[in-house]
Short mmCIF file of C-alpha atoms in Angstrom, two decimals:
data_model
loop_
_atom_site.label_atom_id
_atom_site.label_comp_id
_atom_site.label_asym_id
_atom_site.label_seq_id
_atom_site.Cartn_x
_atom_site.Cartn_y
_atom_site.Cartn_z
CA MET P 7 140.07 77.21 91.58
CA THR P 8 140.23 80.44 93.56
CA THR P 9 142.82 80.45 96.33
CA PRO P 10 141.07 80.86 99.69
CA THR P 11 141.86 83.83 101.86
CA SER P 12 140.87 82.19 105.15
CA VAL P 13 141.05 78.67 106.60
CA LEU P 14 139.46 77.45 109.82
CA VAL P 15 140.74 74.19 111.32
CA VAL P 16 138.37 72.59 113.84
CA GLY P 17 140.59 70.56 116.13
CA ALA P 18 143.83 71.88 117.61
CA SER P 19 145.43 68.45 117.25
CA ALA P 20 148.51 67.01 115.56
CA GLY P 21 146.54 66.76 112.34
CA GLY P 22 145.07 70.21 112.69
CA LEU P 23 148.39 71.87 113.43
CA SER P 24 150.01 69.96 110.56
CA VAL P 25 147.44 71.42 108.15
CA ALA P 26 148.35 74.93 109.30
CA GLU P 27 152.08 74.27 109.02
CA ALA P 28 151.74 72.71 105.58
CA LEU P 29 149.65 75.63 104.33
CA ARG P 30 152.33 78.09 105.41
CA ARG P 31 155.06 75.97 103.82
CA GLU P 32 153.06 75.96 100.59
CA GLY P 33 152.98 79.75 100.65
CA PHE P 34 149.49 80.41 101.99
CA THR P 35 149.36 83.96 103.38
CA GLY P 36 145.70 84.18 104.35
CA SER P 37 144.20 84.02 107.81
CA LEU P 38 144.44 80.78 109.77
CA THR P 39 142.37 79.86 112.83
CA LEU P 40 142.68 76.72 114.95
CA LEU P 41 139.67 75.97 117.13
CA GLY P 42 140.24 73.51 119.97
CA ALA P 43 137.89 71.93 122.49
CA GLU P 44 140.71 71.65 125.03
CA ARG P 45 142.45 74.55 126.71
CA HIS P 46 145.90 73.29 125.70
CA LEU P 47 148.00 74.22 122.70
CA PRO P 48 148.45 71.31 120.24
CA TYR P 49 150.19 68.35 121.87
CA ASP P 50 151.22 64.81 120.99
CA ARG P 51 148.93 61.99 122.16
CA PRO P 52 151.06 58.81 121.74
CA PRO P 53 153.32 59.67 124.72
CA LEU P 54 150.33 60.06 127.05
CA SER P 55 149.79 56.35 127.73
CA LYS P 56 153.51 55.75 128.18
CA LYS P 57 155.80 58.67 129.00
CA VAL P 58 153.33 60.98 130.77
CA LEU P 59 151.31 58.28 132.53
CA GLY P 60 154.49 56.63 133.76
CA GLY P 61 156.00 59.92 134.95
CA ALA P 62 159.02 60.00 132.59
CA TRP P 63 157.68 63.15 130.90
CA LYS P 64 156.02 66.25 132.25
CA PRO P 65 152.83 67.24 130.38
CA GLU P 66 154.46 70.25 128.74
CA GLN P 67 156.94 67.94 127.02
CA THR P 68 154.13 66.69 124.80
CA GLN P 69 153.52 70.13 123.28
CA LEU P 70 154.14 69.77 119.56
CA ARG P 71 155.84 73.11 119.02
CA PRO P 72 157.30 75.80 121.28
CA GLU P 73 155.22 78.94 121.48
CA SER P 74 157.86 80.86 119.53
CA ALA P 75 157.39 78.50 116.56
CA LEU P 76 153.61 78.76 116.82
CA ALA P 77 153.85 82.55 116.80
CA LYS P 78 155.71 82.44 113.48
CA LEU P 79 152.80 80.59 111.91
CA GLU P 80 150.56 83.61 112.55
CA VAL P 81 147.68 81.38 113.59
CA GLU P 82 144.82 82.51 115.80
CA PHE P 83 144.18 79.88 118.47
CA VAL P 84 140.68 79.66 119.92
CA LEU P 85 140.97 77.12 122.73
CA GLY P 86 138.70 75.61 125.35
CA ASP P 87 135.61 76.22 123.20
CA PRO P 88 134.26 73.10 121.45
CA ALA P 89 132.50 73.29 118.11
CA VAL P 90 128.79 72.45 118.37
CA ARG P 91 127.38 73.16 114.91
CA LEU P 92 128.55 73.40 111.29
CA ASP P 93 126.72 75.31 108.56
CA VAL P 94 128.18 73.74 105.42
CA GLY P 95 126.67 76.24 102.99
CA ALA P 96 127.84 79.28 104.91
CA ARG P 97 131.06 77.56 105.98
CA GLU P 98 130.46 78.69 109.51
CA VAL P 99 131.12 76.95 112.82
CA THR P 100 129.31 77.76 116.04
CA THR P 101 131.07 77.03 119.33
CA ALA P 102 129.77 76.13 122.77
CA SER P 103 130.23 79.72 123.93
CA GLY P 104 128.13 81.01 121.04
CA ARG P 105 131.01 82.30 118.96
CA CYS P 106 130.58 82.10 115.16
CA LEU P 107 133.67 81.45 113.06
CA ARG P 108 133.54 81.64 109.28
CA ALA P 109 136.16 80.84 106.64
CA ASP P 110 136.50 80.14 102.93
CA VAL P 111 137.70 76.63 103.78
CA ILE P 112 137.03 74.54 106.89
CA VAL P 113 139.13 71.52 107.89
CA LEU P 114 137.58 69.09 110.36
CA ALA P 115 140.15 67.44 112.64
CA THR P 116 138.13 66.62 115.76
CA GLY P 117 139.62 63.15 116.26
CA LEU P 118 138.11 60.51 118.51
CA GLU P 119 136.13 60.21 121.70
CA PRO P 120 136.56 57.18 123.98
CA ARG P 121 133.79 54.66 124.50
CA ARG P 122 132.64 54.23 128.07
CA LEU P 123 131.01 51.53 130.16
CA PRO P 124 127.40 52.21 131.15
CA GLY P 125 127.21 54.22 134.37
CA GLN P 126 130.96 54.59 134.81
CA GLU P 127 130.65 58.33 135.51
CA ALA P 128 129.06 57.50 138.86
CA TRP P 129 132.24 55.99 140.25
CA ALA P 130 135.42 57.71 141.31
CA GLY P 131 138.52 55.79 140.29
CA VAL P 132 137.20 54.88 136.83
CA HIS P 133 139.10 56.48 133.96
CA VAL P 134 139.42 56.79 130.21
CA LEU P 135 142.59 58.07 128.55
CA ARG P 136 142.38 60.39 125.58
CA THR P 137 143.49 63.85 126.75
CA VAL P 138 146.41 65.12 128.79
CA ASP P 139 144.06 66.08 131.64
CA GLU P 140 142.60 62.56 131.70
CA THR P 141 146.13 61.15 131.76
CA LEU P 142 147.12 63.26 134.75
CA ALA P 143 143.94 62.30 136.62
CA LEU P 144 144.63 58.63 135.97
CA ARG P 145 148.27 58.96 137.05
CA ALA P 146 147.22 60.54 140.35
CA ASP P 147 144.91 57.62 141.05
CA LEU P 148 147.53 55.05 140.04
CA LEU P 149 149.99 56.53 142.50
CA ALA P 150 147.41 56.10 145.27
CA GLY P 151 145.97 52.68 144.39
CA PRO P 152 148.01 49.50 143.94
CA ARG P 153 145.39 47.30 142.20
CA VAL P 154 144.50 48.18 138.62
CA VAL P 155 142.07 46.57 136.21
CA VAL P 156 142.41 47.56 132.56
CA ALA P 157 139.19 46.83 130.67
CA GLY P 158 140.37 46.52 127.09
CA ASP P 159 142.92 44.39 125.23
CA GLY P 160 143.59 46.61 122.22
CA VAL P 161 146.51 48.96 121.58
CA LEU P 162 145.60 51.51 124.25
CA GLY P 163 144.68 48.93 126.87
CA THR P 164 147.89 46.98 126.43
CA GLU P 165 150.00 50.14 126.55
CA ILE P 166 148.30 51.31 129.75
CA ALA P 167 148.71 47.86 131.31
CA ALA P 168 152.42 47.88 130.47
CA THR P 169 152.90 51.37 131.88
CA ALA P 170 151.01 50.63 135.10
CA ARG P 171 152.95 47.41 135.61
CA GLY P 172 156.18 49.35 135.04
CA MET P 173 155.09 51.60 137.92
CA GLY P 174 155.04 48.54 140.18
CA LEU P 175 151.27 48.14 140.35
CA ALA P 176 149.27 44.92 140.39
CA VAL P 177 147.66 44.92 136.94
CA THR P 178 144.92 42.74 135.51
CA MET P 179 143.95 43.14 131.86
CA VAL P 180 140.47 42.05 130.80
CA GLY P 181 139.16 41.73 127.27
CA PRO P 182 137.05 39.68 124.88
CA GLN P 183 139.89 38.56 122.60
CA SER P 184 141.76 35.27 122.91
CA ALA P 185 145.02 37.24 123.17
CA PRO P 186 145.90 40.95 123.27
CA LEU P 187 145.38 42.52 119.84
CA ALA P 188 144.47 39.12 118.38
CA SER P 189 141.77 40.67 116.18
CA GLN P 190 144.45 42.80 114.52
CA PHE P 191 147.64 40.75 114.74
CA GLY P 192 146.15 37.27 114.70
CA SER P 193 146.50 34.54 117.30
CA GLN P 194 150.18 33.84 116.64
CA VAL P 195 151.57 37.33 117.25
CA GLY P 196 148.83 38.03 119.78
CA GLY P 197 150.12 35.02 121.68
CA TYR P 198 153.62 36.47 121.72
CA LEU P 199 152.20 39.70 123.14
CA ALA P 200 150.27 37.79 125.80
CA LYS P 201 153.45 36.01 126.87
CA LEU P 202 155.31 39.32 127.07
CA HIS P 203 152.70 40.74 129.44
CA VAL P 204 152.53 37.60 131.56
CA ASP P 205 156.33 37.44 131.81
CA GLN P 206 156.28 41.04 133.04
CA GLY P 207 153.70 40.24 135.73
CA VAL P 208 150.44 41.35 134.13
CA GLU P 209 147.55 39.05 134.99
CA LEU P 210 145.34 38.27 132.00
CA ARG P 211 141.58 37.59 132.03
CA LEU P 212 140.93 37.24 128.32
CA GLY P 213 137.99 35.91 126.35
CA VAL P 214 135.57 37.61 128.74
CA GLY P 215 134.15 41.11 129.01
CA VAL P 216 133.20 43.43 131.86
CA THR P 217 129.48 43.51 132.62
CA GLU P 218 129.38 45.75 135.68
CA LEU P 219 131.41 48.09 137.83
CA CYS P 220 131.29 47.44 141.57
CA GLY P 221 131.84 49.95 144.34
CA ALA P 222 130.72 51.59 147.53
CA GLU P 223 130.23 55.17 148.70
CA GLY P 224 130.87 56.51 145.23
CA ARG P 225 134.25 54.78 144.75
CA VAL P 226 134.91 51.83 142.46
CA SER P 227 136.06 48.63 144.17
CA GLY P 228 136.16 46.18 141.27
CA VAL P 229 134.62 44.86 138.08
CA ARG P 230 132.26 41.99 137.47
CA LEU P 231 133.04 39.83 134.47
CA ALA P 232 130.59 38.07 132.16
CA ASN P 233 131.50 34.75 133.80
CA GLY P 234 130.47 36.11 137.20
CA GLU P 235 133.97 36.60 138.58
CA VAL P 236 134.59 39.85 140.44
CA LEU P 237 138.07 41.37 140.17
CA PRO P 238 138.97 43.75 143.00
CA ALA P 239 140.42 47.09 141.90
CA ASP P 240 141.41 50.44 143.34
CA VAL P 241 141.52 51.90 139.83
CA VAL P 242 139.73 50.83 136.65
CA VAL P 243 140.81 52.02 133.22
CA VAL P 244 138.25 51.70 130.43
CA ALA P 245 139.98 51.21 127.07
CA ILE P 246 137.26 49.55 125.01
CA GLY P 247 137.78 51.57 121.86
CA SER P 248 136.85 54.97 120.48
CA ARG P 249 134.46 56.49 117.98
CA PRO P 250 134.95 59.43 115.61
CA ALA P 251 133.95 62.71 117.25
CA THR P 252 131.19 63.56 114.79
CA GLY P 253 128.16 63.96 117.05
CA TRP P 254 128.25 67.74 116.66
CA LEU P 255 127.91 67.31 112.87
CA ALA P 256 124.50 65.63 113.00
CA GLY P 257 122.16 67.58 110.76
CA SER P 258 125.00 69.37 108.99
CA GLY P 259 124.35 67.60 105.72
CA LEU P 260 127.74 65.89 105.68
CA ALA P 261 127.77 62.14 105.11
CA LEU P 262 128.73 60.39 108.35
CA ALA P 263 129.60 56.68 108.39
CA ASP P 264 132.45 55.59 110.66
CA GLY P 265 133.73 59.14 110.38
CA ILE P 266 133.30 62.00 107.94
CA VAL P 267 132.91 60.52 104.47
CA CYS P 268 135.29 62.13 101.98
CA ASP P 269 136.49 61.63 98.44
CA SER P 270 140.04 60.62 97.55
CA ARG P 271 141.15 64.24 98.09
CA CYS P 272 139.78 64.15 101.67
CA GLN P 273 137.04 66.61 100.74
CA ALA P 274 133.66 66.08 102.38
CA ALA P 275 131.82 68.93 100.63
CA ALA P 276 132.71 72.07 98.73
CA GLY P 277 135.24 73.91 100.88
CA ILE P 278 135.04 71.28 103.67
CA TYR P 279 137.86 68.79 104.30
CA ALA P 280 138.55 66.21 107.01
CA VAL P 281 141.88 65.00 108.36
CA GLY P 282 143.15 62.47 110.90
CA ASP P 283 141.21 59.96 112.98
CA VAL P 284 137.85 61.42 112.00
CA ALA P 285 138.29 61.20 108.21
CA PHE P 286 136.84 58.28 106.22
CA TRP P 287 138.19 58.73 102.73
CA HIS P 288 138.43 56.80 99.46
CA HIS P 289 141.87 55.26 98.94
CA GLU P 290 142.41 55.15 95.17
CA GLY P 291 145.33 52.72 95.47
CA PHE P 292 143.35 50.06 97.34
CA GLY P 293 139.95 50.98 95.89
CA VAL P 294 138.20 51.11 99.26
CA GLY P 295 137.12 53.61 101.86
CA MET P 296 139.16 53.65 105.04
CA ARG P 297 139.79 55.49 108.28
CA LEU P 298 143.08 55.28 110.16
CA GLU P 299 143.67 56.04 113.83
CA ASN P 300 147.29 56.97 114.27
CA ARG P 301 149.66 59.90 114.51
CA THR P 302 151.52 59.17 111.26
CA ASN P 303 148.32 59.20 109.23
CA ALA P 304 147.18 62.50 110.73
CA VAL P 305 150.38 64.27 109.68
CA GLU P 306 150.66 62.71 106.21
CA GLN P 307 147.00 63.33 105.46
CA ALA P 308 147.29 66.93 106.62
CA MET P 309 149.97 67.62 104.02
CA VAL P 310 147.75 66.32 101.22
CA VAL P 311 144.76 68.28 102.49
CA ALA P 312 146.81 71.49 102.58
CA ALA P 313 147.96 70.89 99.02
CA ASN P 314 144.40 70.29 97.84
CA ILE P 315 143.14 73.42 99.57
CA LEU P 316 145.63 75.31 97.43
CA GLY P 317 144.52 73.62 94.21
CA LYS P 318 147.15 70.86 93.83
CA ASP P 319 144.57 68.07 93.32
CA ARG P 320 146.38 65.18 95.04
CA PRO P 321 144.81 61.88 96.05
CA TYR P 322 145.75 60.55 99.47
CA THR P 323 147.16 57.03 98.97
CA PRO P 324 149.34 56.08 101.96
CA VAL P 325 150.68 52.72 103.04
CA PRO P 326 149.10 52.55 106.53
CA TYR P 327 151.56 52.57 109.43
CA PHE P 328 151.38 52.51 113.20
CA TRP P 329 153.52 51.48 116.12
CA THR P 330 153.16 50.60 119.79
CA ASP P 331 155.74 50.48 122.59
CA GLN P 332 155.11 48.01 125.43
CA PHE P 333 157.75 47.08 128.01
CA ASP P 334 160.89 46.49 125.92
CA ALA P 335 158.98 45.78 122.71
CA LYS P 336 158.69 48.21 119.83
CA ILE P 337 156.10 46.83 117.43
CA GLN P 338 155.68 48.46 114.01
CA VAL P 339 153.10 47.68 111.36
CA HIS P 340 153.11 48.73 107.70
CA GLY P 341 150.12 47.99 105.50
CA PHE P 342 147.29 45.73 106.59
CA VAL P 343 147.52 42.90 109.10
CA SER P 344 144.51 40.88 110.16
CA ALA P 345 143.51 37.85 112.18
CA ASP P 346 142.54 35.82 109.09
CA ALA P 347 145.70 36.54 107.06
CA GLU P 348 148.50 34.08 106.43
CA VAL P 349 151.59 34.82 108.54
CA ALA P 350 155.23 34.01 107.86
CA ILE P 351 158.21 34.86 110.07
CA VAL P 352 160.85 36.01 107.56
CA GLU P 353 163.57 37.37 109.87
CA GLY P 354 164.61 36.96 113.47
CA ASP P 355 163.19 34.68 116.15
CA PRO P 356 160.03 35.26 118.21
CA ALA P 357 161.66 33.42 121.13
CA LEU P 358 164.27 36.19 121.24
CA ARG P 359 161.58 38.87 120.80
CA GLN P 360 163.17 40.14 117.63
CA PHE P 361 161.44 39.22 114.39
CA VAL P 362 159.69 40.37 111.23
CA ALA P 363 156.41 38.78 110.17
CA LEU P 364 154.76 39.21 106.79
CA TYR P 365 150.98 38.98 106.39
CA GLY P 366 149.31 37.79 103.19
CA SER P 367 145.83 37.63 101.75
CA ARG P 368 144.52 36.55 98.33
CA GLY P 369 147.99 35.59 97.20
CA LYS P 370 149.64 38.94 97.96
CA VAL P 371 151.68 40.42 100.79
CA THR P 372 149.39 42.90 102.55
CA GLY P 373 151.34 43.86 105.66
CA VAL P 374 154.55 43.61 107.63
CA LEU P 375 154.90 43.54 111.42
CA GLY P 376 158.24 44.07 113.08
CA TRP P 377 159.09 43.38 116.72
CA ASN P 378 162.29 45.15 117.81
CA MET P 379 163.63 45.08 114.24
CA VAL P 380 163.12 48.64 113.02
CA LYS P 381 165.47 48.70 110.03
CA GLN P 382 164.49 45.27 108.73
CA THR P 383 160.77 46.06 109.07
CA ARG P 384 161.18 49.17 106.98
CA GLN P 385 162.98 47.16 104.30
CA HIS P 386 160.16 44.60 104.10
CA ARG P 387 157.62 47.40 103.68
CA GLN P 388 158.47 47.34 99.98
CA HIS P 389 156.66 43.99 99.68
CA VAL P 390 153.46 45.79 100.66
CA VAL P 391 154.08 48.62 98.19
CA ASP P 392 154.82 46.17 95.38
CA GLY P 393 152.09 43.67 96.28
CA THR P 394 154.64 40.86 96.20
CA ALA P 395 153.23 37.38 95.58
CA TRP P 396 152.81 35.48 98.84
CA SER P 397 154.29 32.29 97.40
CA GLU P 398 157.45 34.20 96.46
CA VAL P 399 157.91 35.49 100.00
CA VAL P 400 157.31 32.12 101.63
CA ALA P 401 159.75 30.40 99.27
CA ALA P 402 162.43 33.01 99.98
CA ALA P 403 161.89 32.65 103.73
CA ARG P 404 162.34 28.88 103.51
CA VAL P 405 165.57 29.26 101.57
CA ALA P 406 166.91 31.78 104.10
CA SER P 407 166.13 29.44 107.01
CA THR P 408 168.05 26.47 105.58
#
């Protein structure tokens, strides 16, 4: 394989920047360009729904690297100019301004775009949260309006609800699940999360979705639920999920199915790679295709992509990991947890909001969830790596509890 002399990264994100940094660490001396749709230098997204929205951090504190460190990378940043077309054969990207950028290798790191409710753009006071600018706009409205409805009971919705409640606002969370994150964590742990929010003063309207936004004179005044109930609101946050930002790749010839379809090396076509939330790749360890939406994955995947660009030929086989911080709870997940898995509490006590739960499927441990038990959760991760027999874990837990 010939070492490329130029690399273009589409997406000035955590994953995109990590590709550039890893390439330089690996000794790449060619030209590097990072193309970003936003006007900002690469920044960290996880703090947006917590630290920035709540006012504990200023926006500039999310910047991933100081400008002096970025300068040492010798990267050309092209910001505020979204990509609109990819020519796979020519390895050329066209931007919204009409600029054409070509490179020997192109890495696609365009991330996600939030789903929206029909017609929500017509109403002031209705927000999504994906970018730093969207976060600041939402914070300004939260400071002016005491009643908040969060439409969405997933990770982002629950984090926003917790942050808004911490700001002293009246918060109602609406969603189709029986408990927050029940479709991921299952009803047992989802129930613990519901109790946490209720104990902190969040009002829950679960098992029902939003059918309509209500308002007057261009400003939202509430949401109508599927059961006919209308919840008054000064601010509505729509957190009903995201989709991979691949619309601009239609007609490019790349395979698109829940993201950019890649092989186990995260390569989508000759000289074209994908990284982060947008990449759907084949995991050789689990034998399935997958796409992960979290900061840890973006960075780890970027390092493998950089190595493969330089001819190292490495499969990407991570143990999935993500975390969420809500009120005083730090929840960490390694591996796979699901609503239909078996669950066993192996350390701690849910009543004290400190515990470790193992998840099992088909006779094996598939995931570990820790609630305010960071060290112990990390230790139990080895069960996921080893594929420990579920019966062995349950027997050990029973012995430990006696």
